[in-house]
Short mmCIF file of C-alpha atoms and ligand atoms in Angstrom, two decimals:
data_model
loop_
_atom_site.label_atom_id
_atom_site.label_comp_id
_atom_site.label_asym_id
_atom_site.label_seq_id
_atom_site.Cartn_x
_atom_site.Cartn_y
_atom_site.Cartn_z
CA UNK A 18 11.51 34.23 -0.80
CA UNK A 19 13.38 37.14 -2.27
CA UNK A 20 16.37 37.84 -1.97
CA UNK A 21 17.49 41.44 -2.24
CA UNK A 22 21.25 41.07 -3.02
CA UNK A 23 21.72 42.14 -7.15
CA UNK A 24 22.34 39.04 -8.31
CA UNK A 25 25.22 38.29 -10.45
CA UNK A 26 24.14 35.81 -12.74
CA UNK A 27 27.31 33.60 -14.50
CA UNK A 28 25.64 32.22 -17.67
CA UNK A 29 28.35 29.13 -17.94
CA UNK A 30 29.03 26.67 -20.78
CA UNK A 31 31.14 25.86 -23.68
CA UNK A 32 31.68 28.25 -26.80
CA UNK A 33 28.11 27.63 -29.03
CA UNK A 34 25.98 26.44 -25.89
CA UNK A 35 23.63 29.29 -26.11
CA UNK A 36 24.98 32.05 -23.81
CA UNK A 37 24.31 34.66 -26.14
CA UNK A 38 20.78 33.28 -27.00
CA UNK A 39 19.79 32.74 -23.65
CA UNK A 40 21.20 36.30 -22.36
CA UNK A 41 18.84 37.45 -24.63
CA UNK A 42 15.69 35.62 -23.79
CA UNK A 43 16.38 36.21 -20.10
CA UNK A 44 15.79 40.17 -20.79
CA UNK A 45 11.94 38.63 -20.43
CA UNK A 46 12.54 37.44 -16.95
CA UNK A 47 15.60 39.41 -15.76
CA UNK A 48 15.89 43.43 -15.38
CA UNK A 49 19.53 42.86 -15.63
CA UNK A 50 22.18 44.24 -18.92
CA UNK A 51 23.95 41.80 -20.52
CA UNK A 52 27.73 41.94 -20.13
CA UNK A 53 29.32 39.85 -22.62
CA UNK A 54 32.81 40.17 -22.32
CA UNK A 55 33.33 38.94 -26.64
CA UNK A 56 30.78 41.76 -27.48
CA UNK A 57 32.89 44.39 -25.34
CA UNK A 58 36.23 43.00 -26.65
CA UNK A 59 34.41 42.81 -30.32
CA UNK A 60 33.27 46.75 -29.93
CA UNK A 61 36.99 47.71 -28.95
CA UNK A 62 38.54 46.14 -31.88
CA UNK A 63 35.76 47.68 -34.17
CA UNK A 64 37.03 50.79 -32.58
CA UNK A 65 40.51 50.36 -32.73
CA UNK A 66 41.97 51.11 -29.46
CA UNK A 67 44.55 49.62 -27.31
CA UNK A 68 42.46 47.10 -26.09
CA UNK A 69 41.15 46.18 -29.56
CA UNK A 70 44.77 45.97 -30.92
CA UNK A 71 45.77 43.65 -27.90
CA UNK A 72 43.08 41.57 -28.42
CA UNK A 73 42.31 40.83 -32.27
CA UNK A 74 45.05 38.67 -32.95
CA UNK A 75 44.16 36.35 -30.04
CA UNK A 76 40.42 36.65 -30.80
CA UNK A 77 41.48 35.59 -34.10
CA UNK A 78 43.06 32.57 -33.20
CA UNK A 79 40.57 31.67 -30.85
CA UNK A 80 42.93 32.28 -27.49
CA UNK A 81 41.72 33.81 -24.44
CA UNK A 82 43.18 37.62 -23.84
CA UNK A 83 44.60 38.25 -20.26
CA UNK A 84 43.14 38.02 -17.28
CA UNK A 85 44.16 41.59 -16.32
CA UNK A 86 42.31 43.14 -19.09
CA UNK A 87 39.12 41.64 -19.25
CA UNK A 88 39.28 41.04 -15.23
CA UNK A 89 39.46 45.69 -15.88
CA UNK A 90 37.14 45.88 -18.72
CA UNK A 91 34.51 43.90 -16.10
CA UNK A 92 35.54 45.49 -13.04
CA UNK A 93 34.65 48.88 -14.95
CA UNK A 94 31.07 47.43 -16.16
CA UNK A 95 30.17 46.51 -12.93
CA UNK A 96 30.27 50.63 -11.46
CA UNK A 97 28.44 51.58 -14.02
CA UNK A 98 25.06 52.97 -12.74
CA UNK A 99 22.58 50.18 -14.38
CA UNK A 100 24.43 47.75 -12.71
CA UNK A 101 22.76 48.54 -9.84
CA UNK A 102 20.13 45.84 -9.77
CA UNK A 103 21.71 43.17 -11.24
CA UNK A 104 23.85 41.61 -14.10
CA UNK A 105 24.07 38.99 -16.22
CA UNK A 106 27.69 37.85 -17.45
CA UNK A 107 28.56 35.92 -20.61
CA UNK A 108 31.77 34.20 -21.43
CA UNK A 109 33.00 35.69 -18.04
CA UNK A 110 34.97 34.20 -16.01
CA UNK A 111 36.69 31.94 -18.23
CA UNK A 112 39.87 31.05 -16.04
CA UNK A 113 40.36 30.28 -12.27
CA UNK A 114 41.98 33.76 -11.79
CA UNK A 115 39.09 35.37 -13.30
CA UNK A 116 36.41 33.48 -11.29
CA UNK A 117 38.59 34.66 -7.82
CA UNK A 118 38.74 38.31 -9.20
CA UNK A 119 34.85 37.95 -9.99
CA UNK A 120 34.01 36.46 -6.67
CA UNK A 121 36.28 39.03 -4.72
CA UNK A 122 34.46 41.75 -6.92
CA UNK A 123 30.82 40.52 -5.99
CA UNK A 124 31.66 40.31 -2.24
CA UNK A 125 33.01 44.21 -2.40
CA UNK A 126 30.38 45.23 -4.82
CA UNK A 127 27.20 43.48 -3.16
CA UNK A 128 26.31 41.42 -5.42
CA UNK A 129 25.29 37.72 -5.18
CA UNK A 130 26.92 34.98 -7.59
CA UNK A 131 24.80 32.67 -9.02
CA UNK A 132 26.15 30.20 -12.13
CA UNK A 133 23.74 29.18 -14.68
CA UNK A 134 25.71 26.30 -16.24
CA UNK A 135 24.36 25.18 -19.78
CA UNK A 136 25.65 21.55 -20.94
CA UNK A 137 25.68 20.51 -24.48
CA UNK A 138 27.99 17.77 -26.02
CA UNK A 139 30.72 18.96 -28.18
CA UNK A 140 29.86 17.05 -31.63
CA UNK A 141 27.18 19.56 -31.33
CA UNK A 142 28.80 22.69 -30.53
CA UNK A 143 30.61 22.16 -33.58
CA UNK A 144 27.43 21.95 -35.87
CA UNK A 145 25.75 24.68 -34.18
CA UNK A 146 28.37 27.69 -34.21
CA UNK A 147 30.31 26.60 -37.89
CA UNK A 148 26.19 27.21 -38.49
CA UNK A 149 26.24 30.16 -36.92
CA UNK A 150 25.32 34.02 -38.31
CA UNK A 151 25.93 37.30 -36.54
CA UNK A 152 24.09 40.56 -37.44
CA UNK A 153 27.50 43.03 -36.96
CA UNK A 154 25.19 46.08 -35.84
CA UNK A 155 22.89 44.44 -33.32
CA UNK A 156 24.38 41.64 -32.44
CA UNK A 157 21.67 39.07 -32.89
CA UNK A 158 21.99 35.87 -33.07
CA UNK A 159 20.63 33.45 -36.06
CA UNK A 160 21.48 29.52 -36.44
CA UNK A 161 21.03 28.35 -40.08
CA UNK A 162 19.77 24.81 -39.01
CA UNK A 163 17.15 26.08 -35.86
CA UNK A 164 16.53 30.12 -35.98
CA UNK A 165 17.33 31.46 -39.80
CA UNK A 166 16.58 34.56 -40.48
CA UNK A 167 13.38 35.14 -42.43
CA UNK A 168 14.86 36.63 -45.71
CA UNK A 169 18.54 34.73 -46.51
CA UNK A 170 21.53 36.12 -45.01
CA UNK A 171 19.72 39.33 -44.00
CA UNK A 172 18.94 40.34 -39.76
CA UNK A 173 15.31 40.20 -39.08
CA UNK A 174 16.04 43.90 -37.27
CA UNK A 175 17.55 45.81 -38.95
CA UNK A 176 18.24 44.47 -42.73
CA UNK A 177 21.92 44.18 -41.99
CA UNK A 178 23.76 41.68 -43.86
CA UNK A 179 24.63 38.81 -41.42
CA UNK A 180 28.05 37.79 -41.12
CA UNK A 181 29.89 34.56 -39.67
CA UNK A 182 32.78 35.07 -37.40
CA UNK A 183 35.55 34.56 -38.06
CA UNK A 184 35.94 32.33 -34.91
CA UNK A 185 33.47 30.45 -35.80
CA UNK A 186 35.31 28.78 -38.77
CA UNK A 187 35.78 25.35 -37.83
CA UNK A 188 39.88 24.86 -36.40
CA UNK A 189 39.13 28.28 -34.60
CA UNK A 190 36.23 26.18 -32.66
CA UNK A 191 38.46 23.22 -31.59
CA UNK A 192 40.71 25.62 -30.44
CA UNK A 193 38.04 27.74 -28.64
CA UNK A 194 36.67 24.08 -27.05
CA UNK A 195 40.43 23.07 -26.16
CA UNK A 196 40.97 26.38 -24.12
CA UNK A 197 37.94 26.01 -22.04
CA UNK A 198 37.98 21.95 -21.36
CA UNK A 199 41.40 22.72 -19.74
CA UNK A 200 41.17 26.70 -18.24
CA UNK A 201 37.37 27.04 -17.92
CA UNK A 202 35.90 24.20 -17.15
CA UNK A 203 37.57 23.80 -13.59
CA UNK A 204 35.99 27.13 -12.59
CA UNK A 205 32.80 25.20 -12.00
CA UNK A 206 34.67 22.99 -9.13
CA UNK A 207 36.04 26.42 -8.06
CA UNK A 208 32.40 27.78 -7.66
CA UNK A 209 30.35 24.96 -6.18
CA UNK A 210 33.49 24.80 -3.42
CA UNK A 211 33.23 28.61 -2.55
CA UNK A 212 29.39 27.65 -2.01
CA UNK A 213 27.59 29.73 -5.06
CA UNK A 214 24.24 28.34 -5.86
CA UNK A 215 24.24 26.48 -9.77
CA UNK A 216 21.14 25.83 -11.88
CA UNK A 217 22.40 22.68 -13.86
CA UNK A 218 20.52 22.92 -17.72
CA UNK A 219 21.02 20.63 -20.46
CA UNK A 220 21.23 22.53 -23.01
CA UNK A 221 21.54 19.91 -25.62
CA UNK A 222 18.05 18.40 -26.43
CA UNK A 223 15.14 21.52 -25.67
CA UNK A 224 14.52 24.56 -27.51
CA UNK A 225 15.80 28.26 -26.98
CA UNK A 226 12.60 28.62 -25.19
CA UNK A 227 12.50 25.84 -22.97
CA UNK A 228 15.64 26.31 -21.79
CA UNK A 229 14.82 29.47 -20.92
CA UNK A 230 11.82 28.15 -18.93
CA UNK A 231 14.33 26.28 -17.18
CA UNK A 232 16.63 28.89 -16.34
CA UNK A 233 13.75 31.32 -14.99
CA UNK A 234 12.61 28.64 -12.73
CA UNK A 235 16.08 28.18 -11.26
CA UNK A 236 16.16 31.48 -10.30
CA UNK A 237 12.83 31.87 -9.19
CA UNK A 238 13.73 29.08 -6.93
CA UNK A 239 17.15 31.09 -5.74
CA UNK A 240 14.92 34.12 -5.16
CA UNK A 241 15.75 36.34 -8.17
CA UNK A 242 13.08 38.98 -8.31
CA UNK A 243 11.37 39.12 -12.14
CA UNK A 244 12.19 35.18 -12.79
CA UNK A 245 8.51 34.17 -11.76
CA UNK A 246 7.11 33.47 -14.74
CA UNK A 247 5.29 30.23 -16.05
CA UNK A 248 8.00 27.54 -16.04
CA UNK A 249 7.93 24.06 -16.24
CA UNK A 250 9.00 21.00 -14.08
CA UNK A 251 12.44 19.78 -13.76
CA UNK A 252 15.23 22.73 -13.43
CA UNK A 253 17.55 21.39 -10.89
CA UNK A 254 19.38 23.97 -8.41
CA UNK A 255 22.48 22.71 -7.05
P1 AMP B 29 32.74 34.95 -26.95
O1 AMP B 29 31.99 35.93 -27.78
O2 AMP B 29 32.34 34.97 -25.51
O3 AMP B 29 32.73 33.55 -27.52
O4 AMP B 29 34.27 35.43 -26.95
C1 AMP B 29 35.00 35.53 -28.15
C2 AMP B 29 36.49 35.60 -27.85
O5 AMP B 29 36.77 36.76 -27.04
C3 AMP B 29 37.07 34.45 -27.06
O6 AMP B 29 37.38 33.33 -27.91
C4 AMP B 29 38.32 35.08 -26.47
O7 AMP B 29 39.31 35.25 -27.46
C5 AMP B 29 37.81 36.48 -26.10
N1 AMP B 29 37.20 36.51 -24.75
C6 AMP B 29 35.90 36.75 -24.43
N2 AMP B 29 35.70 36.71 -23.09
C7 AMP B 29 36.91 36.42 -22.55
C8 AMP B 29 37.37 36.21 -21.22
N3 AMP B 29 36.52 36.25 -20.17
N4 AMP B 29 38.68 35.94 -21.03
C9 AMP B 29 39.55 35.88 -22.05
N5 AMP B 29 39.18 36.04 -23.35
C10 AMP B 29 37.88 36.31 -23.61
#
């Protein structure tokens, strides 16, 4: 049955599980904007604000910023007008103060929290983001081993040259997979105590697509309107 709370869908998992590339494929099953809290913190440095100056050095080093700001930069997001119907939030919350701030905010705001927590092992999240290429104008997403681009070091889009991150080099990841085994990781306990529905996906073994399959199901299950498309067997709600 559907529900008609705006969901708040958590997309949940380690640094290189797929966030990004599933916040993507979800557009086809979700009428929801993506709110990636790297991208926003990204666009301010480009910028060169305040917020962009108190970030880069910790985005550098592969160190969470404060709560305050990006618990703000969210808080902001969420009033904005296409909002409304839903949203769909990437690399947010990554601490146990965030997750209360996020929960407090959905309760005030309407929404409904849902967590959509994506699994992979960590010898793998290594290979797959030091393998990782970033058009810096669109955004997308290209893995040299499973999606490269069609023409070399070029975005499909747009013909922008693709770039890696500079997180992405290989100490910045261990760092990155360090700060969320011991701040992020216990959010999850956090959630399924305060009662929020989780779609458990292993996000290890299947392809983009099936994964996405997965997810869609999940929430068709929960009662998300638009995720009742063809899926397949299997997706376990929690
Ligand atoms: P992401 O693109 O989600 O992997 O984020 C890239 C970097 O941005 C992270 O390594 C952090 O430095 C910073 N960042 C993104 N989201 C958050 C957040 N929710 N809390 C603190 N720092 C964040």
């Amino acid at each position: 049955m559907e529900n008609t709370l705006a969901p708040a869908i958590i997309l949940f998992g380690s640094p290189g599980s797929g966030k990004g590339t599933q916040a993507k494929l979800l557009r086809r099953c979700l009428n929801a904007p993506h709110i990636s809290t790297g991208d926003m913190l990204r666009a301010h440095i480009s910028a060169g604000d305040e917020v962009g100056r108190q970030s880069q050095q910790l985005l550098r080093a592969g160190k969470l910023v404060s709560d305050e700001l990006v618990n703000e930069l969210v808080r902001e997001r969420l009033l904005e007008p296409d909002a409304r119907s839903g949203i769909l939030l990437d690399g947010y919350p990554r601490t146990l103060n965030q997750a209360q701030a996020l929960l407090r905010l959905t309760v005030e705001d309407g929404f409904r929290p849902i967590v959509v927590h994506l699994g992979v092992d960590y010898a793998k999240t290594v290979a797959r983001l030091s393998g990782r290429r970033q058009c810096p104008v669109c955004g997308t997403l290209y893995s040299l081993k499973t999606n490269p681009p069609k023409v070399q070091d070029v975005c499909d889009l747009d013909g922008t040259a693709l770039i890696t991150r500079e997180d992405d080099r290989e100490a910045v990841i261990r760092e990155r997979l360090r700060e969320y085994d011991s701040l992020t990781l216990p959010i999850l306990k956090f959630f399924r105590e305060a009662g929020v529905p989780m779609i458990e996906v292993n996000a290890g073994e299947e392809s983009p697509e099936q994964i996405r399959q997965r997810i869609c199901q999940g929430l068709a299950e929960l009662g998300v309107a638009g995720a009742i498309e063809a899926v397949s067997p299997g997706s376990a709600v929690r």
